[in-house]
PDB file of C-alpha atoms in Angstrom:
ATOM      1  CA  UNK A  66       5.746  24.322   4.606  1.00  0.00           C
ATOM      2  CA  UNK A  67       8.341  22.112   3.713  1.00  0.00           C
ATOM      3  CA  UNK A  68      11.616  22.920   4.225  1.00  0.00           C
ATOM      4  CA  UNK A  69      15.293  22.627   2.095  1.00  0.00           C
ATOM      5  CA  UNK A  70      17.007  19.097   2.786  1.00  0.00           C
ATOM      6  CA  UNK A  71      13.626  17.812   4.893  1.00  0.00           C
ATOM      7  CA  UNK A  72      11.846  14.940   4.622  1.00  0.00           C
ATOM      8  CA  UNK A  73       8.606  14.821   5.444  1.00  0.00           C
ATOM      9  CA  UNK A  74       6.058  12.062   5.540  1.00  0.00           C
ATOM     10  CA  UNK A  75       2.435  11.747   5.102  1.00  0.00           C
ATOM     11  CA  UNK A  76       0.496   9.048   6.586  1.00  0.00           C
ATOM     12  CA  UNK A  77      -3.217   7.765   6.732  1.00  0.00           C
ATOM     13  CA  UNK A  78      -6.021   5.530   5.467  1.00  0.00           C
ATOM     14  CA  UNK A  79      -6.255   4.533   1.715  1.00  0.00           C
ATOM     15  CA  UNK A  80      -8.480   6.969   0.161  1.00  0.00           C
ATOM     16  CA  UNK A  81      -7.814   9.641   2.861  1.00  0.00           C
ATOM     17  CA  UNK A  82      -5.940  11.868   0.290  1.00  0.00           C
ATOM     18  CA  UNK A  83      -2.198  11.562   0.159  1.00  0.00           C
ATOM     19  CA  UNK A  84      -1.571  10.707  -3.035  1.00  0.00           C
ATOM     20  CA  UNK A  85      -3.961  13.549  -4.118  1.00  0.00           C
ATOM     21  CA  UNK A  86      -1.509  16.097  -2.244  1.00  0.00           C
ATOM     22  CA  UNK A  87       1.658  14.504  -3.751  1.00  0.00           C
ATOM     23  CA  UNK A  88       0.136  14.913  -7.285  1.00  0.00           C
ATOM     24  CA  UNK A  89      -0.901  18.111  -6.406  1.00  0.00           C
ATOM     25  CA  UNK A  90       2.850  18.911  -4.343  1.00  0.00           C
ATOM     26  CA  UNK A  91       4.461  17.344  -7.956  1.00  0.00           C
ATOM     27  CA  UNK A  92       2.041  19.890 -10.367  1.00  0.00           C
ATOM     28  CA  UNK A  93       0.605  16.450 -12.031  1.00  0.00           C
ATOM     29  CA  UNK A  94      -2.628  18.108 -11.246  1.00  0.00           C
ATOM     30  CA  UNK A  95      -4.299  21.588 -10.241  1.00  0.00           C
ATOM     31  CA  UNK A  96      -5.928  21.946  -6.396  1.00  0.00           C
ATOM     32  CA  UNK A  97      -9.469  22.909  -6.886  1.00  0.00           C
ATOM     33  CA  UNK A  98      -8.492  25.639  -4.442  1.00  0.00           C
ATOM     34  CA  UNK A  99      -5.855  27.191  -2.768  1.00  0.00           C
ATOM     35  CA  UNK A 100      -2.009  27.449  -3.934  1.00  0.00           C
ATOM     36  CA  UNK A 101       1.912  25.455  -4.158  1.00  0.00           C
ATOM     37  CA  UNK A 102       5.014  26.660  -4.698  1.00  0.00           C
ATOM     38  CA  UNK A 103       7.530  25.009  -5.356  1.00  0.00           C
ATOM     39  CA  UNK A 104      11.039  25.604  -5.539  1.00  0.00           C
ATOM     40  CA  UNK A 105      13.729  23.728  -7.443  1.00  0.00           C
ATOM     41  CA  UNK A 106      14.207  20.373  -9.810  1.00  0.00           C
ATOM     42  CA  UNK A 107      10.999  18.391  -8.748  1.00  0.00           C
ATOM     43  CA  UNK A 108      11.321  14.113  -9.370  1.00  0.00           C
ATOM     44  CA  UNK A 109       8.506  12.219  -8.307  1.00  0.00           C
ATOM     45  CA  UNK A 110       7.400   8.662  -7.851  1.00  0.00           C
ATOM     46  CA  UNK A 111       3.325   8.734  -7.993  1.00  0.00           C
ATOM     47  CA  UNK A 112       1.991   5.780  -9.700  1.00  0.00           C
ATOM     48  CA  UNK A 113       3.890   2.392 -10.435  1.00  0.00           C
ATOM     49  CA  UNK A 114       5.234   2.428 -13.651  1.00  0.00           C
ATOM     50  CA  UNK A 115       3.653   6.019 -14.187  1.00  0.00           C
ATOM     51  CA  UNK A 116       4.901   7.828 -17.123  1.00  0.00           C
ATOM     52  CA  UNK A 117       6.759   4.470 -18.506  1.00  0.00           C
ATOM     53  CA  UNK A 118       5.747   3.503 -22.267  1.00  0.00           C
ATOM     54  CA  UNK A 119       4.679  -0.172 -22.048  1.00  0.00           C
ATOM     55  CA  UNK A 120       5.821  -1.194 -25.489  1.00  0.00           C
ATOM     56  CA  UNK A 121       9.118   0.262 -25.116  1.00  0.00           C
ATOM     57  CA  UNK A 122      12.529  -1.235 -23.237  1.00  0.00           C
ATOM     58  CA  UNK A 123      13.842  -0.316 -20.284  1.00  0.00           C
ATOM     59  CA  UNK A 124      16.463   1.420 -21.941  1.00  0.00           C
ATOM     60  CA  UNK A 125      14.140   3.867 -23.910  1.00  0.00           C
ATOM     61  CA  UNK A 126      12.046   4.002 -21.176  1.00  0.00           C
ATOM     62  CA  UNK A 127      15.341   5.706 -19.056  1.00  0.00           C
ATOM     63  CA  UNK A 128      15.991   7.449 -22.036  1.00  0.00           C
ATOM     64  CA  UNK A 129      12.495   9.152 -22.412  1.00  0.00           C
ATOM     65  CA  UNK A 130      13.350  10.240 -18.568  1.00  0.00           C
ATOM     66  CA  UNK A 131      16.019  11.606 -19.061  1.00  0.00           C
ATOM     67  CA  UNK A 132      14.669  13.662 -22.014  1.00  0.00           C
ATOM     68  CA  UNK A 133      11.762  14.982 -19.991  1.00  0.00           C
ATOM     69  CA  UNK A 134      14.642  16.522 -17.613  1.00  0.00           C
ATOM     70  CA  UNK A 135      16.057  18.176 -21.134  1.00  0.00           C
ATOM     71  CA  UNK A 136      18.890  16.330 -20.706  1.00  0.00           C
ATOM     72  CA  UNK A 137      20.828  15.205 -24.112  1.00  0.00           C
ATOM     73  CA  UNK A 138      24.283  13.680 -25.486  1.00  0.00           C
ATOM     74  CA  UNK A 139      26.986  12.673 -22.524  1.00  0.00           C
ATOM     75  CA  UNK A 140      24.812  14.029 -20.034  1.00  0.00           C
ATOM     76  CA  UNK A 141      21.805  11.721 -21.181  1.00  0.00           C
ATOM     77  CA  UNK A 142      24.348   9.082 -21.379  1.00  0.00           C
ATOM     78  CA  UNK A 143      25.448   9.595 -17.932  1.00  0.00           C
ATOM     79  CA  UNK A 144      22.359  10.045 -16.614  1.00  0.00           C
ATOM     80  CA  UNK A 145      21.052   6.172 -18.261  1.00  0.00           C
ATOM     81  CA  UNK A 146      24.514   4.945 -16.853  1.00  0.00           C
ATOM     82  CA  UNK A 147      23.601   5.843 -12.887  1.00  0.00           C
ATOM     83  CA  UNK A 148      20.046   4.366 -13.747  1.00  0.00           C
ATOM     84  CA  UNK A 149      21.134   1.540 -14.736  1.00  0.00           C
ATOM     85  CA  UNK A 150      23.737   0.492 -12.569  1.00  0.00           C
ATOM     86  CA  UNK A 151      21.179   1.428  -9.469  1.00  0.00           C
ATOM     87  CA  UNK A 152      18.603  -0.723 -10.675  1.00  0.00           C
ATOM     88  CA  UNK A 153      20.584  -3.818 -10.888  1.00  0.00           C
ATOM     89  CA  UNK A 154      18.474  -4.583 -13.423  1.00  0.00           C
ATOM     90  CA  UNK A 155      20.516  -7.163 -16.033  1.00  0.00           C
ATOM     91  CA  UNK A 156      20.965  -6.338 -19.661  1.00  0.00           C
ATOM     92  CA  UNK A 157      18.136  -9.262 -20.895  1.00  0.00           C
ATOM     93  CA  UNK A 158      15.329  -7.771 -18.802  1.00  0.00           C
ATOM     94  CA  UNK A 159      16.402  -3.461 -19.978  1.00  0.00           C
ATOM     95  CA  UNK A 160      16.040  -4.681 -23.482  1.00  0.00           C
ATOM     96  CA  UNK A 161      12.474  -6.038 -22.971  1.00  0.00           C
ATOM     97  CA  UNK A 162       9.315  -3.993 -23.085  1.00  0.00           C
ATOM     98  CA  UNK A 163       8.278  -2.740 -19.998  1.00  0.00           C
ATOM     99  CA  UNK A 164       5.111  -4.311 -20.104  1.00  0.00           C
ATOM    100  CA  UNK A 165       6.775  -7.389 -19.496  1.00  0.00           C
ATOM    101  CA  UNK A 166       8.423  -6.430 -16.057  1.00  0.00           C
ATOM    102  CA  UNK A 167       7.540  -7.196 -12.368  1.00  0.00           C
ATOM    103  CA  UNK A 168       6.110  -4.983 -10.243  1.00  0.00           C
ATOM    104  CA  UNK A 169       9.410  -4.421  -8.759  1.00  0.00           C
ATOM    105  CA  UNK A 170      11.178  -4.140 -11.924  1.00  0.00           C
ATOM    106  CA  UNK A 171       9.090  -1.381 -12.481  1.00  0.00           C
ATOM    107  CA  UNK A 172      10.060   0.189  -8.991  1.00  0.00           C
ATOM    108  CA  UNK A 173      13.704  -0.633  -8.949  1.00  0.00           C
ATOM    109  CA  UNK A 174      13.938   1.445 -12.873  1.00  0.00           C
ATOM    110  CA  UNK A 175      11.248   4.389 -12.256  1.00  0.00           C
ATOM    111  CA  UNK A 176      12.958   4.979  -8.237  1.00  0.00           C
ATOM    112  CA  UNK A 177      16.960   4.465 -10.081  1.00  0.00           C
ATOM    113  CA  UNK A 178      15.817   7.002 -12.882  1.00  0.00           C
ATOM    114  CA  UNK A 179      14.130   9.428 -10.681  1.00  0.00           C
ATOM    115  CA  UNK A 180      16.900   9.937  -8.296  1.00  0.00           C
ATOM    116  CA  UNK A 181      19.831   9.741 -10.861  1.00  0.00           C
ATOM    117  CA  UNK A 182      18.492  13.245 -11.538  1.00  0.00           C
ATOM    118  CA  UNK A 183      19.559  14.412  -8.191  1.00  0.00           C
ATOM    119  CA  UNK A 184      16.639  16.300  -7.794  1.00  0.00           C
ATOM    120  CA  UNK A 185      16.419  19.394  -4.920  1.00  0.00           C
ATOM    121  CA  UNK A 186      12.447  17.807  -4.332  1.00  0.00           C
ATOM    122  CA  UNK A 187      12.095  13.710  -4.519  1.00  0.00           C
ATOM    123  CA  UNK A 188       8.292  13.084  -4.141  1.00  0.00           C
ATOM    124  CA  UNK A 189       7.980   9.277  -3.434  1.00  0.00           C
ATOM    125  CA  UNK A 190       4.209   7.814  -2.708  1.00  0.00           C
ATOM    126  CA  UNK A 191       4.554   4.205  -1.658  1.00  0.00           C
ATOM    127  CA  UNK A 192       7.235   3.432  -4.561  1.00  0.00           C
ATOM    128  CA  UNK A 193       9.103   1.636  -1.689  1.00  0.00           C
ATOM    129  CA  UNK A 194       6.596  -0.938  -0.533  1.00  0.00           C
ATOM    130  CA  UNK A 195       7.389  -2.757  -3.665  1.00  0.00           C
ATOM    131  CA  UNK A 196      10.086  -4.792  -4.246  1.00  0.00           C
ATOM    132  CA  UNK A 197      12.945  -6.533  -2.116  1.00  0.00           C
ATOM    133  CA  UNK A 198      14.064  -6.021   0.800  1.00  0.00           C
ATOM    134  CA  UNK A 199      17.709  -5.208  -0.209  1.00  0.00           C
ATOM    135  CA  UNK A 200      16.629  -3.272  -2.991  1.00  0.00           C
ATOM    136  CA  UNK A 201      14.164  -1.514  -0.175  1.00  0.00           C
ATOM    137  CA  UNK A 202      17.387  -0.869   2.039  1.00  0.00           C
ATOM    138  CA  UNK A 203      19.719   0.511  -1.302  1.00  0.00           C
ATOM    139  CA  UNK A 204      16.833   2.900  -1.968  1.00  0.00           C
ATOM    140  CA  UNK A 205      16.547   4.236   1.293  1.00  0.00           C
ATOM    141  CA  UNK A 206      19.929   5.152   1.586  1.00  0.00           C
ATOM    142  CA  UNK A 207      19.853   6.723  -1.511  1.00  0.00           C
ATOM    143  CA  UNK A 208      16.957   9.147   0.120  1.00  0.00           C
ATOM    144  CA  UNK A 209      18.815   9.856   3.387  1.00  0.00           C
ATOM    145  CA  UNK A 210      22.227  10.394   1.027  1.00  0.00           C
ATOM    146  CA  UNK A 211      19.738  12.891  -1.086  1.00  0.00           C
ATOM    147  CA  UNK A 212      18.434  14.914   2.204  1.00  0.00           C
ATOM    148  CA  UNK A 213      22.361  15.105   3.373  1.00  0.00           C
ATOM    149  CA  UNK A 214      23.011  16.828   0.246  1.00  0.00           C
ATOM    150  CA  UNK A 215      20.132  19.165   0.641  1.00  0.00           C
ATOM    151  CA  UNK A 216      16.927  18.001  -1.212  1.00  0.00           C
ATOM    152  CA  UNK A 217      13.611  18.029   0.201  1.00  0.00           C
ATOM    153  CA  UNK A 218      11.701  14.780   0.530  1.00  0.00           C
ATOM    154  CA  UNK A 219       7.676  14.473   0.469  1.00  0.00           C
ATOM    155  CA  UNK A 220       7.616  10.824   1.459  1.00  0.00           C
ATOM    156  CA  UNK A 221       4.260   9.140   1.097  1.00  0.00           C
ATOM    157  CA  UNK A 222       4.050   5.362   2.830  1.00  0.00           C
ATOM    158  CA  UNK A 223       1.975   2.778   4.789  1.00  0.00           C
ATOM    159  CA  UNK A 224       5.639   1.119   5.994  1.00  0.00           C
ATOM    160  CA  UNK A 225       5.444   3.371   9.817  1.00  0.00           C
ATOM    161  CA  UNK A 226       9.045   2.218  10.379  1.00  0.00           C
ATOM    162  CA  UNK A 227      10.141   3.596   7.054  1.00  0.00           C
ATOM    163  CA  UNK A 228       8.407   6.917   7.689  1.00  0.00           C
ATOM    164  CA  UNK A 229      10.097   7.020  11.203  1.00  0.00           C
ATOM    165  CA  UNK A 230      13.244   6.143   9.780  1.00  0.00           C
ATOM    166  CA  UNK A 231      13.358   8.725   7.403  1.00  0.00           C
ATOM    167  CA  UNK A 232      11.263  11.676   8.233  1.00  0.00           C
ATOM    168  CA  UNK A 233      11.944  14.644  10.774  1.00  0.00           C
ATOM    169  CA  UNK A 234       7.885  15.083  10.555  1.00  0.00           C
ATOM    170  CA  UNK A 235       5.343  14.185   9.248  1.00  0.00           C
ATOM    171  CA  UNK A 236       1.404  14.966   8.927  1.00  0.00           C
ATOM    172  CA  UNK A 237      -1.673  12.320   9.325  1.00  0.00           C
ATOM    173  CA  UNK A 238      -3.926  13.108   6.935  1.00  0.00           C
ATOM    174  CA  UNK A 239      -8.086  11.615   7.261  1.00  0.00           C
ATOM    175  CA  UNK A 240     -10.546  12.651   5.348  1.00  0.00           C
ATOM    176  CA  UNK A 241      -8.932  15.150   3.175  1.00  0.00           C
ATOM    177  CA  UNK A 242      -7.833  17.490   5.590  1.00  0.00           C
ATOM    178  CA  UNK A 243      -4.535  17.243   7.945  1.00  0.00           C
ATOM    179  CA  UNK A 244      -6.062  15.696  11.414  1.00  0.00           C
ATOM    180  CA  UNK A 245      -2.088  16.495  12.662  1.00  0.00           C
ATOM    181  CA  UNK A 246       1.230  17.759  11.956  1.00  0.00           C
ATOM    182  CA  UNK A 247       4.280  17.337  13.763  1.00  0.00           C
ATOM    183  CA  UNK A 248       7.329  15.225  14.821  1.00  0.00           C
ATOM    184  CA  UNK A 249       7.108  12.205  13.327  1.00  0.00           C
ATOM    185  CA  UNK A 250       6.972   9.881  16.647  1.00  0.00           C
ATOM    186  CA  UNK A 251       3.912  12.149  17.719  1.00  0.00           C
ATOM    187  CA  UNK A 252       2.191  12.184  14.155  1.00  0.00           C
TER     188      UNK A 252
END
């Protein structure tokens, strides 16, 4: 269990299955057993560029976001406005396909749009190892403003001082199963 305005990290080896349990956590896909609930606006970071349309802007690509959270008119407007300004990203490079972006152009426009939806459950799986370091820094902050005002945080990342920084626990997973669970400093 994960609690209202907690965040809560997941560690371990590639391959050990974290980002299965995110995807899982996010209803991307179905366990093969067992159950989730979940409770509230979910907004998750999986995959790099996951979701985005390559041929499309940056713009659109916000755009389509903000559509999938049935957002329309001055509220889709306002929601591409926070995105935006977030990402930093300038006007020349939001106007270009996607496919044409960085690696973290990609992270600094699918982490802005994610959280401008002030979701109550941000699921982020390593979106944060890409990118620079003051973007890294912005985006964290954004997170601990985001568990301040209550949401829940599954926070998936190889970066140990980022998962100390941020989460209250935190579980080491190996192997597909949970080897512990606890405080993050003991996890």
């Amino acid at each position: 269990s994960v609690h209202r305005g907690e965040t809560f990290g997941l560690v371990g080896e590639n391959g050990a299955g974290k980002s299965t349990l995110l995807k899982i956590a996010a209803g991307t896909i179905r366990p093969t057993s067992g159950s989730i609930e979940r409770q509230g606006r979910v907004a998750a970071l999986l995959e790099l560029g996951a979701g985005f349309h390559p041929e499309e802007s940056g713009y659109d690509n916000v755009r389509f976001m903000a559509a999938l959270h049935g957002l329309e008119g001055a509220a889709m407007d306002d929601f591409v406005a926070r995105a935006v300004a977030f990402s930093e990203l300038p006007d020349e490079a939001l106007r270009r396909p996607v496919k044409t972006y960085s690696s973290g152009m990609f992270m600094r426009l699918a982490f802005a749009g994610a959280t401008a939806v002030e979701p109550e459950v941000l699921i982020v799986d390593e979106a944060l190892s890409v990118g620079d370091m003051h973007f890294q820094k912005k985006s964290l902050n954004r997170i601990l403003g985001m568990r301040e005002r209550g949401a829940t945080i599954l926070f998936c990342s190889h970066n140990l001082y980022q998962v100390r920084s941020l989460c209250q626990r935190a579980a080491w997973i190996h192997g597909g199963r949970i080897q512990a669970i606890g405080a993050t400093e003991d996890v």
